[in-house]
Tab-separated table of C-alpha atoms in Angstrom:
chain	number	residue	atom	x	y	z
A	1	MET	CA	107.897	118.151	108.807
A	2	ASN	CA	111.162	119.168	107.265
A	3	ALA	CA	111.852	116.993	104.375
A	4	ILE	CA	114.302	116.978	101.677
A	5	HIS	CA	116.094	114.212	100.070
A	6	ARG	CA	119.674	114.577	99.179
A	7	LEU	CA	120.469	112.337	96.307
A	8	VAL	CA	123.627	112.128	94.419
A	9	THR	CA	124.465	110.068	91.492
A	10	ALA	CA	127.101	108.813	89.441
A	11	VAL	CA	130.447	109.935	88.288
A	12	SER	CA	130.910	108.889	84.676
A	13	LEU	CA	132.273	105.401	84.215
A	14	ALA	CA	134.825	106.942	81.911
A	15	SER	CA	136.294	108.984	84.755
A	16	LEU	CA	139.963	108.191	85.393
A	17	VAL	CA	139.648	109.152	89.058
A	18	PRO	CA	136.534	107.427	90.428
A	19	PHE	CA	134.476	109.487	92.873
A	20	ALA	CA	136.888	112.459	92.672
A	21	HIS	CA	133.941	114.767	92.205
A	22	ALA	CA	131.385	113.182	94.472
A	23	GLY	CA	128.627	115.679	95.082
A	24	GLU	CA	125.475	115.950	97.089
A	25	VAL	CA	121.924	116.483	95.920
A	26	GLU	CA	118.921	117.287	98.070
A	27	VAL	CA	115.672	115.818	96.785
A	28	LEU	CA	112.230	116.488	98.147
A	29	HIS	CA	109.861	113.534	97.739
A	30	TRP	CA	107.000	111.619	99.327
A	31	TRP	CA	107.876	107.984	98.622
A	32	THR	CA	107.198	106.813	102.166
A	33	SER	CA	104.846	103.810	102.146
A	34	GLY	CA	106.353	100.318	102.319
A	35	GLY	CA	106.491	99.598	98.596
A	36	GLU	CA	107.373	103.176	97.698
A	37	LYS	CA	110.249	103.220	100.167
A	38	ARG	CA	111.661	100.045	98.650
A	39	ALA	CA	111.509	101.762	95.264
A	40	ALA	CA	113.333	104.845	96.558
A	41	ASP	CA	115.905	102.601	98.248
A	42	THR	CA	116.759	101.255	94.805
A	43	LEU	CA	117.911	104.694	93.729
A	44	GLN	CA	119.802	105.111	96.992
A	45	ARG	CA	121.671	101.872	96.320
A	46	LEU	CA	122.638	102.913	92.808
A	47	VAL	CA	123.760	106.298	94.098
A	48	GLU	CA	125.880	104.877	96.900
A	49	GLU	CA	127.470	102.299	94.615
A	50	GLN	CA	128.822	105.235	92.630
A	51	GLY	CA	130.468	106.800	95.665
A	52	HIS	CA	127.984	109.560	96.352
A	53	THR	CA	126.205	110.514	99.540
A	54	TRP	CA	122.482	110.097	100.012
A	55	LYS	CA	120.691	112.114	102.667
A	56	ASP	CA	117.037	111.238	102.764
A	57	PHE	CA	114.444	113.795	103.811
A	58	ALA	CA	111.081	112.345	102.800
A	59	VAL	CA	107.801	114.108	103.590
A	60	ALA	CA	104.966	111.698	104.352
A	61	GLY	CA	101.618	112.215	102.671
A	62	GLY	CA	100.513	110.197	99.653
A	63	GLY	CA	99.294	113.155	97.613
A	64	GLY	CA	102.397	115.279	98.095
A	65	GLU	CA	100.631	118.314	99.597
A	66	ALA	CA	102.918	118.406	102.642
A	67	ALA	CA	106.007	118.024	100.456
A	68	MET	CA	104.978	120.975	98.301
A	69	THR	CA	104.480	123.110	101.408
A	70	VAL	CA	108.044	122.321	102.463
A	71	LEU	CA	109.353	123.057	98.975
A	72	LYS	CA	107.664	126.456	98.832
A	73	THR	CA	109.085	127.358	102.230
A	74	ARG	CA	112.591	126.390	101.128
A	75	ALA	CA	112.322	128.202	97.795
A	76	VAL	CA	110.998	131.423	99.350
A	77	SER	CA	113.960	131.471	101.738
A	78	GLY	CA	116.410	131.071	98.836
A	79	ASN	CA	117.337	127.535	99.881
A	80	ALA	CA	115.625	125.316	97.318
A	81	PRO	CA	116.744	121.678	97.173
A	82	ALA	CA	118.730	120.431	94.192
A	83	ALA	CA	115.885	118.208	93.024
A	84	ALA	CA	112.253	117.830	93.970
A	85	GLN	CA	109.373	115.562	93.066
A	86	ILE	CA	107.305	117.987	90.980
A	87	LYS	CA	104.727	117.025	88.382
A	88	GLY	CA	102.843	118.245	85.356
A	89	PRO	CA	101.895	121.924	85.059
A	90	ASP	CA	103.666	122.685	88.342
A	91	ILE	CA	106.964	122.132	86.508
A	92	GLN	CA	106.012	125.052	84.259
A	93	GLU	CA	105.192	127.237	87.266
A	94	TRP	CA	108.606	126.630	88.839
A	95	GLY	CA	110.235	127.206	85.455
A	96	GLU	CA	108.570	130.608	85.181
A	97	LEU	CA	110.176	131.588	88.489
A	98	GLY	CA	113.585	131.042	86.907
A	99	LEU	CA	114.643	128.524	89.558
A	100	LEU	CA	115.110	125.404	87.408
A	101	THR	CA	118.306	124.364	85.623
A	102	ASP	CA	118.433	122.698	82.208
A	103	LEU	CA	119.330	119.071	81.605
A	104	ASN	CA	119.811	119.389	77.856
A	105	ASP	CA	123.353	117.961	77.773
A	106	VAL	CA	122.303	114.799	79.582
A	107	ALA	CA	119.115	114.516	77.518
A	108	GLU	CA	120.966	114.895	74.239
A	109	LYS	CA	123.648	112.322	75.045
A	110	ALA	CA	121.071	109.783	76.253
A	111	LYS	CA	118.612	110.560	73.398
A	112	TRP	CA	115.677	111.314	75.698
A	113	ASP	CA	113.585	112.645	72.804
A	114	GLU	CA	113.724	109.186	71.208
A	115	LEU	CA	113.263	107.200	74.430
A	116	LEU	CA	110.227	109.051	75.765
A	117	PRO	CA	106.652	109.342	74.476
A	118	LYS	CA	106.048	112.871	73.202
A	119	GLN	CA	103.370	113.535	75.849
A	120	VAL	CA	105.987	112.781	78.511
A	121	SER	CA	108.946	114.674	77.067
A	122	THR	CA	106.798	117.785	76.538
A	123	ALA	CA	105.780	117.747	80.202
A	124	MET	CA	109.451	117.597	81.285
A	125	LYS	CA	110.423	120.746	79.376
A	126	TYR	CA	110.127	124.434	80.133
A	127	ASP	CA	110.546	126.834	77.228
A	128	GLY	CA	111.992	123.997	75.133
A	129	ASP	CA	114.600	122.941	77.714
A	130	TYR	CA	114.546	119.750	79.759
A	131	VAL	CA	114.277	120.836	83.400
A	132	ALA	CA	112.975	117.568	84.888
A	133	VAL	CA	113.530	113.848	84.459
A	134	PRO	CA	110.559	111.416	84.429
A	135	VAL	CA	110.883	108.498	86.808
A	136	ASN	CA	107.910	106.394	85.770
A	137	VAL	CA	104.365	106.305	84.483
A	138	HIS	CA	101.508	105.501	86.853
A	139	ARG	CA	98.078	104.481	85.673
A	140	VAL	CA	95.406	106.053	87.859
A	141	ASN	CA	92.257	104.422	86.473
A	142	TRP	CA	92.713	100.968	88.012
A	143	LEU	CA	90.285	98.950	90.113
A	144	TRP	CA	91.922	96.421	92.450
A	145	ILE	CA	89.944	93.392	93.564
A	146	ASN	CA	90.448	90.430	95.856
A	147	PRO	CA	89.234	87.473	93.750
A	148	GLU	CA	88.739	85.245	96.810
A	149	VAL	CA	86.379	87.782	98.369
A	150	PHE	CA	84.528	88.141	95.058
A	151	GLU	CA	84.118	84.379	94.850
A	152	LYS	CA	82.784	84.149	98.405
A	153	ALA	CA	80.268	86.912	97.660
A	154	GLY	CA	79.254	85.482	94.288
A	155	ALA	CA	80.287	88.758	92.654
A	156	THR	CA	81.586	89.202	89.105
A	157	PRO	CA	84.572	91.449	88.285
A	158	PRO	CA	82.950	94.551	86.748
A	159	THR	CA	83.604	96.119	83.345
A	160	THR	CA	80.870	98.803	83.431
A	161	LEU	CA	79.620	101.204	86.102
A	162	ASP	CA	76.358	99.260	86.387
A	163	GLU	CA	78.347	96.061	86.963
A	164	PHE	CA	80.518	97.881	89.502
A	165	PHE	CA	77.507	98.823	91.609
A	166	ALA	CA	76.031	95.333	91.196
A	167	ALA	CA	79.280	93.813	92.506
A	168	ALA	CA	79.347	96.305	95.401
A	169	GLU	CA	75.813	95.286	96.346
A	170	LYS	CA	76.737	91.583	96.384
A	171	LEU	CA	79.843	92.229	98.467
A	172	LYS	CA	77.811	94.262	100.940
A	173	ALA	CA	75.121	91.571	101.180
A	174	ALA	CA	77.815	88.966	101.901
A	175	GLY	CA	79.142	91.003	104.825
A	176	PHE	CA	82.254	92.413	103.182
A	177	MET	CA	83.288	96.043	102.914
A	178	PRO	CA	82.494	96.651	99.223
A	179	LEU	CA	84.983	99.462	98.647
A	180	ALA	CA	88.061	100.202	100.749
A	181	HIS	CA	88.612	103.948	100.696
A	182	GLY	CA	90.654	106.546	102.503
A	183	GLY	CA	88.727	109.720	103.194
A	184	GLN	CA	91.396	112.234	102.217
A	185	PRO	CA	90.813	114.932	99.577
A	186	TRP	CA	93.253	113.481	97.045
A	187	GLN	CA	91.699	110.023	97.420
A	188	ASP	CA	88.178	111.432	97.035
A	189	GLY	CA	89.483	113.254	93.955
A	190	THR	CA	90.946	110.048	92.524
A	191	VAL	CA	87.613	108.228	92.833
A	192	PHE	CA	85.714	111.151	91.320
A	193	GLU	CA	88.190	111.437	88.448
A	194	ASP	CA	87.694	107.784	87.503
A	195	LEU	CA	83.921	108.144	87.648
A	196	ALA	CA	84.139	111.315	85.529
A	197	LEU	CA	86.282	109.530	82.931
A	198	ALA	CA	83.815	106.640	82.802
A	199	VAL	CA	80.846	108.983	82.282
A	200	LEU	CA	82.430	111.724	80.131
A	201	GLY	CA	84.863	109.691	78.043
A	202	PRO	CA	88.444	110.852	77.363
A	203	GLU	CA	87.673	113.787	75.060
A	204	ASP	CA	85.124	115.474	77.339
A	205	PHE	CA	87.315	114.633	80.333
A	206	ARG	CA	90.118	116.607	78.683
A	207	LYS	CA	87.741	119.477	77.874
A	208	ALA	CA	86.644	119.612	81.511
A	209	PHE	CA	89.921	119.262	83.370
A	210	VAL	CA	92.588	120.451	80.915
A	211	ASP	CA	90.689	123.069	78.899
A	212	LEU	CA	88.438	123.893	81.905
A	213	ASP	CA	85.437	124.204	79.576
A	214	ARG	CA	82.529	125.581	81.620
A	215	ASN	CA	79.882	123.930	79.439
A	216	VAL	CA	81.321	120.490	80.114
A	217	LEU	CA	81.999	121.260	83.792
A	218	THR	CA	78.338	122.143	84.346
A	219	GLY	CA	76.810	119.758	81.793
A	220	ASP	CA	74.524	116.761	82.242
A	221	LYS	CA	77.411	114.277	82.147
A	222	MET	CA	79.197	116.014	85.025
A	223	VAL	CA	75.946	115.938	87.013
A	224	GLU	CA	75.787	112.218	86.232
A	225	ALA	CA	79.363	111.772	87.522
A	226	PHE	CA	78.452	113.452	90.820
A	227	THR	CA	75.326	111.286	91.020
A	228	ALA	CA	77.518	108.192	90.652
A	229	LEU	CA	79.851	109.516	93.364
A	230	LYS	CA	76.891	109.916	95.721
A	231	LYS	CA	75.812	106.339	95.039
A	232	LEU	CA	79.363	105.059	95.520
A	233	ARG	CA	79.568	106.769	98.929
A	234	GLY	CA	76.972	104.294	100.175
A	235	TYR	CA	79.475	101.454	99.758
A	236	VAL	CA	82.246	103.093	101.807
A	237	ASP	CA	82.534	102.307	105.529
A	238	ASN	CA	82.032	104.906	108.254
A	239	ASN	CA	85.659	104.734	109.385
A	240	ALA	CA	87.105	105.896	106.042
A	241	ALA	CA	87.792	109.482	107.154
A	242	GLY	CA	91.524	110.163	107.293
A	243	ARG	CA	92.518	106.602	106.368
A	244	ASP	CA	95.782	106.395	104.404
A	245	TRP	CA	95.582	104.779	100.973
A	246	ASN	CA	97.902	101.907	101.890
A	247	SER	CA	95.703	101.081	104.896
A	248	ALA	CA	92.782	100.812	102.459
A	249	THR	CA	94.892	98.512	100.272
A	250	ALA	CA	95.566	96.331	103.315
A	251	LEU	CA	91.804	95.908	103.871
A	252	VAL	CA	91.471	94.397	100.386
A	253	MET	CA	94.649	92.348	100.821
A	254	ASN	CA	93.448	90.922	104.145
A	255	GLY	CA	90.075	89.889	102.750
A	256	LYS	CA	88.014	92.437	104.653
A	257	ALA	CA	87.137	94.465	101.550
A	258	GLY	CA	86.474	93.479	97.964
A	259	MET	CA	87.673	96.481	95.949
A	260	GLN	CA	89.840	99.583	95.951
A	261	ILE	CA	89.923	102.413	93.410
A	262	MET	CA	93.525	103.576	93.282
A	263	GLY	CA	96.457	104.142	90.964
A	264	ASP	CA	98.983	101.403	90.392
A	265	TRP	CA	101.171	102.488	93.309
A	266	ALA	CA	98.696	100.323	95.259
A	267	LYS	CA	100.365	97.334	93.622
A	268	SER	CA	103.582	98.134	95.488
A	269	GLU	CA	101.830	97.126	98.717
A	270	TRP	CA	100.747	93.783	97.264
A	271	SER	CA	104.274	93.224	95.935
A	272	ALA	CA	105.845	94.075	99.297
A	273	ALA	CA	103.575	91.401	100.848
A	274	GLU	CA	104.774	88.920	98.188
A	275	LYS	CA	101.322	88.597	96.633
A	276	ILE	CA	101.069	87.542	92.990
A	277	ALA	CA	99.352	89.714	90.388
A	278	GLY	CA	96.584	87.898	88.547
A	279	GLU	CA	96.248	85.314	91.336
A	280	ASP	CA	96.123	86.887	94.806
A	281	TYR	CA	94.758	90.115	93.369
A	282	LYS	CA	93.495	91.396	90.047
A	283	CYS	CA	93.827	94.739	88.312
A	284	LEU	CA	91.031	95.940	86.036
A	285	PRO	CA	90.668	99.205	84.131
A	286	PHE	CA	88.177	101.187	86.206
A	287	PRO	CA	84.740	100.102	84.926
A	288	GLY	CA	83.700	102.169	81.931
A	289	THR	CA	87.224	103.443	81.154
A	290	GLU	CA	88.669	100.580	79.135
A	291	GLY	CA	90.740	101.977	76.263
A	292	SER	CA	91.599	105.082	78.290
A	293	PHE	CA	94.682	105.585	80.418
A	294	THR	CA	94.818	108.325	83.047
A	295	TYR	CA	98.491	108.967	83.663
A	296	ASN	CA	100.433	110.302	86.584
A	297	ILE	CA	104.158	110.786	86.029
A	298	ASP	CA	106.561	111.054	88.948
A	299	SER	CA	109.410	113.342	87.973
A	300	LEU	CA	112.363	115.072	89.571
A	301	ALA	CA	112.720	118.735	88.654
A	302	MET	CA	116.226	120.132	89.048
A	303	PHE	CA	116.919	123.465	90.728
A	304	LYS	CA	119.853	125.787	89.988
A	305	LEU	CA	122.966	125.096	92.069
A	306	SER	CA	126.177	127.101	92.555
A	307	ASN	CA	128.535	124.287	93.556
A	308	ASP	CA	130.216	122.587	90.560
A	309	ASP	CA	130.491	119.135	92.177
A	310	ASN	CA	126.862	119.221	93.213
A	311	ARG	CA	125.856	120.334	89.712
A	312	GLN	CA	127.739	117.371	88.239
A	313	ALA	CA	126.061	115.055	90.733
A	314	GLN	CA	122.689	116.506	89.766
A	315	GLN	CA	123.362	115.734	86.091
A	316	ASP	CA	124.481	112.223	87.018
A	317	LEU	CA	121.300	111.716	89.007
A	318	ALA	CA	119.196	112.690	86.018
A	319	ARG	CA	121.080	110.284	83.768
A	320	THR	CA	120.836	107.370	86.210
A	321	VAL	CA	117.070	107.751	86.638
A	322	LEU	CA	116.425	106.935	82.966
A	323	GLU	CA	118.878	104.059	82.671
A	324	PRO	CA	117.237	100.631	82.138
A	325	GLU	CA	118.534	99.114	85.393
A	326	PHE	CA	116.947	101.788	87.562
A	327	GLN	CA	113.780	101.884	85.466
A	328	GLN	CA	113.271	98.162	85.992
A	329	PHE	CA	114.069	97.909	89.714
A	330	PHE	CA	112.282	101.131	90.671
A	331	ASN	CA	109.091	100.404	88.771
A	332	GLN	CA	108.907	96.776	89.864
A	333	ASN	CA	108.894	98.026	93.456
A	334	LYS	CA	106.748	101.114	92.913
A	335	GLY	CA	103.985	99.396	90.962
A	336	SER	CA	104.345	101.753	88.006
A	337	ILE	CA	105.718	101.123	84.516
A	338	PRO	CA	108.973	102.372	82.986
A	339	VAL	CA	108.817	105.610	81.072
A	340	ARG	CA	111.211	104.318	78.386
A	341	LEU	CA	109.398	103.022	75.311
A	342	ASP	CA	112.167	100.481	74.647
A	343	GLN	CA	112.132	98.881	78.114
A	344	ASP	CA	112.067	95.070	78.249
A	345	MET	CA	108.857	94.171	80.127
A	346	SER	CA	109.398	90.397	80.260
A	347	GLU	CA	110.304	90.380	83.970
A	348	PHE	CA	107.347	92.569	84.997
A	349	ASP	CA	104.092	91.134	86.342
A	350	VAL	CA	100.881	90.785	84.344
A	351	CYS	CA	99.427	94.079	85.629
A	352	ALA	CA	102.505	96.041	84.545
A	353	GLN	CA	102.592	94.313	81.162
A	354	GLN	CA	98.919	95.157	80.611
A	355	SER	CA	99.541	98.726	81.738
A	356	MET	CA	102.410	99.228	79.273
A	357	LYS	CA	100.343	97.747	76.451
A	358	ASP	CA	97.394	100.015	77.288
A	359	PHE	CA	99.679	103.041	77.678
A	360	LYS	CA	101.189	102.631	74.215
A	361	SER	CA	97.760	101.949	72.699
A	362	ALA	CA	96.092	104.961	74.366
A	363	ALA	CA	98.979	107.202	73.270
A	364	GLN	CA	98.006	106.558	69.638
A	365	GLY	CA	94.577	108.196	70.060
A	366	PRO	CA	92.532	110.351	72.449
A	367	GLY	CA	92.603	107.798	75.289
A	368	LEU	CA	95.808	108.991	77.010
A	369	VAL	CA	94.640	111.664	79.461
A	370	PRO	CA	96.476	113.482	82.265
A	371	SER	CA	95.254	112.893	85.810
A	372	LEU	CA	93.701	115.918	87.471
A	373	ALA	CA	93.770	114.336	90.923
A	374	HIS	CA	97.516	113.742	90.645
A	375	GLY	CA	98.668	117.072	89.327
A	376	MET	CA	99.060	116.319	85.621
A	377	ALA	CA	96.041	118.059	84.046
A	378	ALA	CA	95.898	121.512	85.619
A	379	SER	CA	97.603	123.743	88.159
A	380	SER	CA	97.698	122.933	91.856
A	381	TYR	CA	95.201	125.778	92.386
A	382	VAL	CA	92.645	124.186	90.068
A	383	GLN	CA	93.318	120.783	91.610
A	384	GLY	CA	92.745	122.212	95.098
A	385	ALA	CA	89.487	123.857	94.014
A	386	VAL	CA	88.214	120.545	92.614
A	387	PHE	CA	89.251	118.665	95.749
A	388	ASP	CA	87.321	121.123	97.952
A	389	VAL	CA	84.098	120.717	95.971
A	390	VAL	CA	84.404	116.930	95.625
A	391	THR	CA	85.267	116.266	99.279
A	392	ASN	CA	82.495	118.526	100.563
A	393	PHE	CA	80.043	116.744	98.271
A	394	PHE	CA	81.337	113.300	99.236
A	395	ASN	CA	80.863	113.984	102.942
A	396	ASP	CA	77.424	115.615	102.732
A	397	PRO	CA	74.577	113.079	102.458
A	398	ALA	CA	72.201	115.877	101.404
A	399	ALA	CA	74.458	117.250	98.645
A	400	ASP	CA	72.838	117.914	95.262
A	401	PRO	CA	74.739	116.664	92.162
A	402	LYS	CA	73.451	119.473	89.913
A	403	LYS	CA	74.488	122.122	92.415
A	404	ALA	CA	77.888	120.419	92.821
A	405	ALA	CA	78.583	120.711	89.075
A	406	GLN	CA	77.834	124.445	89.235
A	407	GLN	CA	80.071	124.765	92.306
A	408	LEU	CA	82.823	122.913	90.489
A	409	ALA	CA	82.841	125.359	87.589
A	410	ALA	CA	82.633	128.372	89.934
A	411	ALA	CA	85.484	127.118	92.120
A	412	ILE	CA	87.747	126.528	89.111
A	413	GLN	CA	86.928	129.932	87.638
A	414	ALA	CA	87.802	131.613	90.960
A	415	VAL	CA	91.409	130.330	90.913
A	416	GLN	CA	92.212	130.809	87.219
């Protein structure tokens, strides 16, 4: 599963000799589903239009675990790619190894500090230097529903957890799969994270998964979140194990299932099938989390290079990623929203417009929280520990919620 993506971007338009310094950039990523690939192809087009070479080495696997395994292997052998899809606290870990290069010149010229929300720009820096460029902002706490299925089942789109379970019961009674789910650790973690946010609220969520506060991790609310997860498991079909997330999306799209809990990359599948947001499908904040926004930011971290042309190409890549044209085309295909605060949203669909509105609103208070399940809240070690506990619980009908909360705290403590 060798995978690295060689991207190259843009010689300055001011250059008197176009493409004289075309370089090559390897980029490790996992944009491999239908909608995601279309999004990545947008960057490829922009790169090739500027005379550079694009060599694509994508590693399949929606959560990025396989891609990170490849990256570690390459880095250990002294052959790190020029750029890699790295997120959140993991950017800091790679920075500590001294392997990342700074993008300060590009950032200064393009005024990144003014364009980006502070929560985003801080995550892209190591020791005060920009070492990564944000590609987009994903909202994780979305619930996707098929309104036609809901109508057939006489179910009402839910706004609370109680309403969510009531809708699931009606869907089940009408012969539909209530919740389309893929039984993979990162997908189990995504569902649990949304339930935890609904039960704990944003401030306790942050205490649990950013501060790793043992009292919150083992408290009554966390037990309640595990209890809700156990109840939710009863509305998932027996064939969920190992199912990819986009296959779960297809079940909702094809009218076999009523709901899916997934980040807004799920929208890329609906878009690729030419379905219309707000009509063919609806996006709702996960019940109980309205006013909160769990974010997942795709970003490309840049590794140190020795070749001057490739270094220039790397800088050009970083610049191109934040330009309005790429931000619009990429995010319209990916399902996410632009990371630029000044982006014109008029050509985006209703789900994206709502997401941007909620993102800006949540950023003004405590509601903007980093996703644990998608590598934004804590290290990959903590994330892995949580996934182990959650997946074991999810797949054990006899599992005890109170014991699971204790296991969660113990597992996190063991990897700190």
